[in-house]
Amino acid sequence: MSDPLGIDISLTVDLDPSFRLCHGIENLGNAQLRRLNCDAGAMASIGEDPNYGENIVNMVSGENVDLPSVNARVTAQLSQDERIQTVQARVIAVADKA
């Protein structure tokens, strides 16, 4: 079965224990989720793109988060995937309910 968005084992943050295959938009979404949960350059040690990855949790943790910078970095990271034509990231601040 061929799919222009690819076929892979379902893997978001953890590998699906049943090794279920996903395809299409689900596969693309999983790939982007992994890209935004991977530290910058983490894949270089196994011969992959040294520019792969931008850990969004690290970007938005702490005080005084520079949202325009986060938006630009997320947009740049997601734009690296050739399956995506255009990206416009919009990260927003949400007040803490505590």
Coordinates of C-alpha atoms in Angstrom, one line a residue:
M1 CA 0.0 0.0 0.0
S2 CA 1.4 3.4 -1.0
D3 CA 0.6 6.6 0.7
P4 CA 2.1 10.0 -0.2
L5 CA 2.2 10.9 3.5
G6 CA 4.0 7.7 4.4
I7 CA 3.4 4.6 6.4
D8 CA 5.2 3.8 9.7
I9 CA 4.8 2.1 13.0
S10 CA 2.5 4.3 15.2
L11 CA 4.9 6.3 17.4
T12 CA 4.1 9.5 19.1
V13 CA 6.0 9.9 22.3
D14 CA 6.2 6.1 22.9
L15 CA 6.2 3.2 20.5
D16 CA 2.8 1.5 20.1
P17 CA 3.3 -1.8 21.9
S18 CA 1.2 -3.6 19.2
F19 CA 3.4 -2.2 16.4
R20 CA 0.2 -0.9 14.7
L21 CA 0.9 0.8 11.4
C22 CA -0.4 4.3 10.7
H23 CA -0.6 6.1 7.4
G24 CA -1.7 9.3 5.9
I25 CA -2.5 12.3 8.0
E26 CA -2.0 10.3 11.2
N27 CA 1.5 9.4 10.2
L28 CA 2.3 13.0 9.3
G29 CA 0.9 14.2 12.6
N30 CA 2.9 11.7 14.6
A31 CA 6.1 12.7 12.7
Q32 CA 5.5 16.3 13.6
L33 CA 4.8 15.5 17.2
R34 CA 8.0 13.6 17.5
R35 CA 9.9 16.5 15.7
L36 CA 8.6 18.9 18.4
N37 CA 9.5 16.5 21.3
C38 CA 13.0 15.8 20.2
D39 CA 16.0 17.9 21.4
A40 CA 17.6 19.9 18.6
G41 CA 20.4 17.8 17.0
A42 CA 19.5 14.6 18.9
M43 CA 19.3 12.6 15.7
A44 CA 22.8 13.7 14.4
S45 CA 24.5 11.0 16.4
I46 CA 22.8 8.3 14.3
G47 CA 23.6 10.0 11.0
E48 CA 20.3 11.9 10.6
D49 CA 19.7 15.6 9.9
P50 CA 21.5 17.6 12.6
N51 CA 18.8 20.3 12.3
Y52 CA 16.0 17.8 13.2
G53 CA 14.2 18.5 16.4
E54 CA 13.1 21.4 18.6
N55 CA 11.9 20.5 22.0
I56 CA 8.8 22.6 22.4
V57 CA 8.4 21.8 26.1
N58 CA 11.9 23.3 26.7
M59 CA 10.9 26.3 24.7
V60 CA 7.8 27.2 26.7
S61 CA 9.0 26.2 30.2
G62 CA 10.0 28.9 32.6
E63 CA 9.2 32.5 32.8
N64 CA 9.3 35.3 30.2
V65 CA 8.8 33.0 27.2
D66 CA 9.4 34.8 23.9
L67 CA 6.3 33.7 22.0
P68 CA 7.3 35.3 18.7
S69 CA 10.6 33.3 18.9
V70 CA 8.7 30.1 19.8
N71 CA 6.4 30.6 16.8
A72 CA 9.3 31.2 14.5
R73 CA 11.2 28.2 15.7
V74 CA 8.2 25.8 15.5
T75 CA 7.4 27.1 12.0
A76 CA 11.0 26.6 10.9
Q77 CA 11.1 23.1 12.3
L78 CA 7.8 21.9 10.8
S79 CA 8.7 23.5 7.5
Q80 CA 11.6 21.1 7.2
D81 CA 9.3 18.2 6.4
E82 CA 8.9 18.1 2.6
R83 CA 5.3 16.7 3.0
I84 CA 4.2 20.1 4.4
Q85 CA 3.5 22.9 2.0
T86 CA 3.0 25.8 4.4
V87 CA 3.1 26.3 8.2
Q88 CA 2.0 29.0 10.4
A89 CA 2.6 28.2 14.1
R90 CA 0.7 30.1 16.7
V91 CA 1.7 29.3 20.3
I92 CA -0.3 31.3 22.8
A93 CA 0.1 31.9 26.5
V94 CA -2.6 30.5 28.8
A95 CA -3.1 31.8 32.4
D96 CA -2.3 29.3 35.1
K97 CA -5.5 28.3 36.9
A98 CA -3.7 27.5 40.2

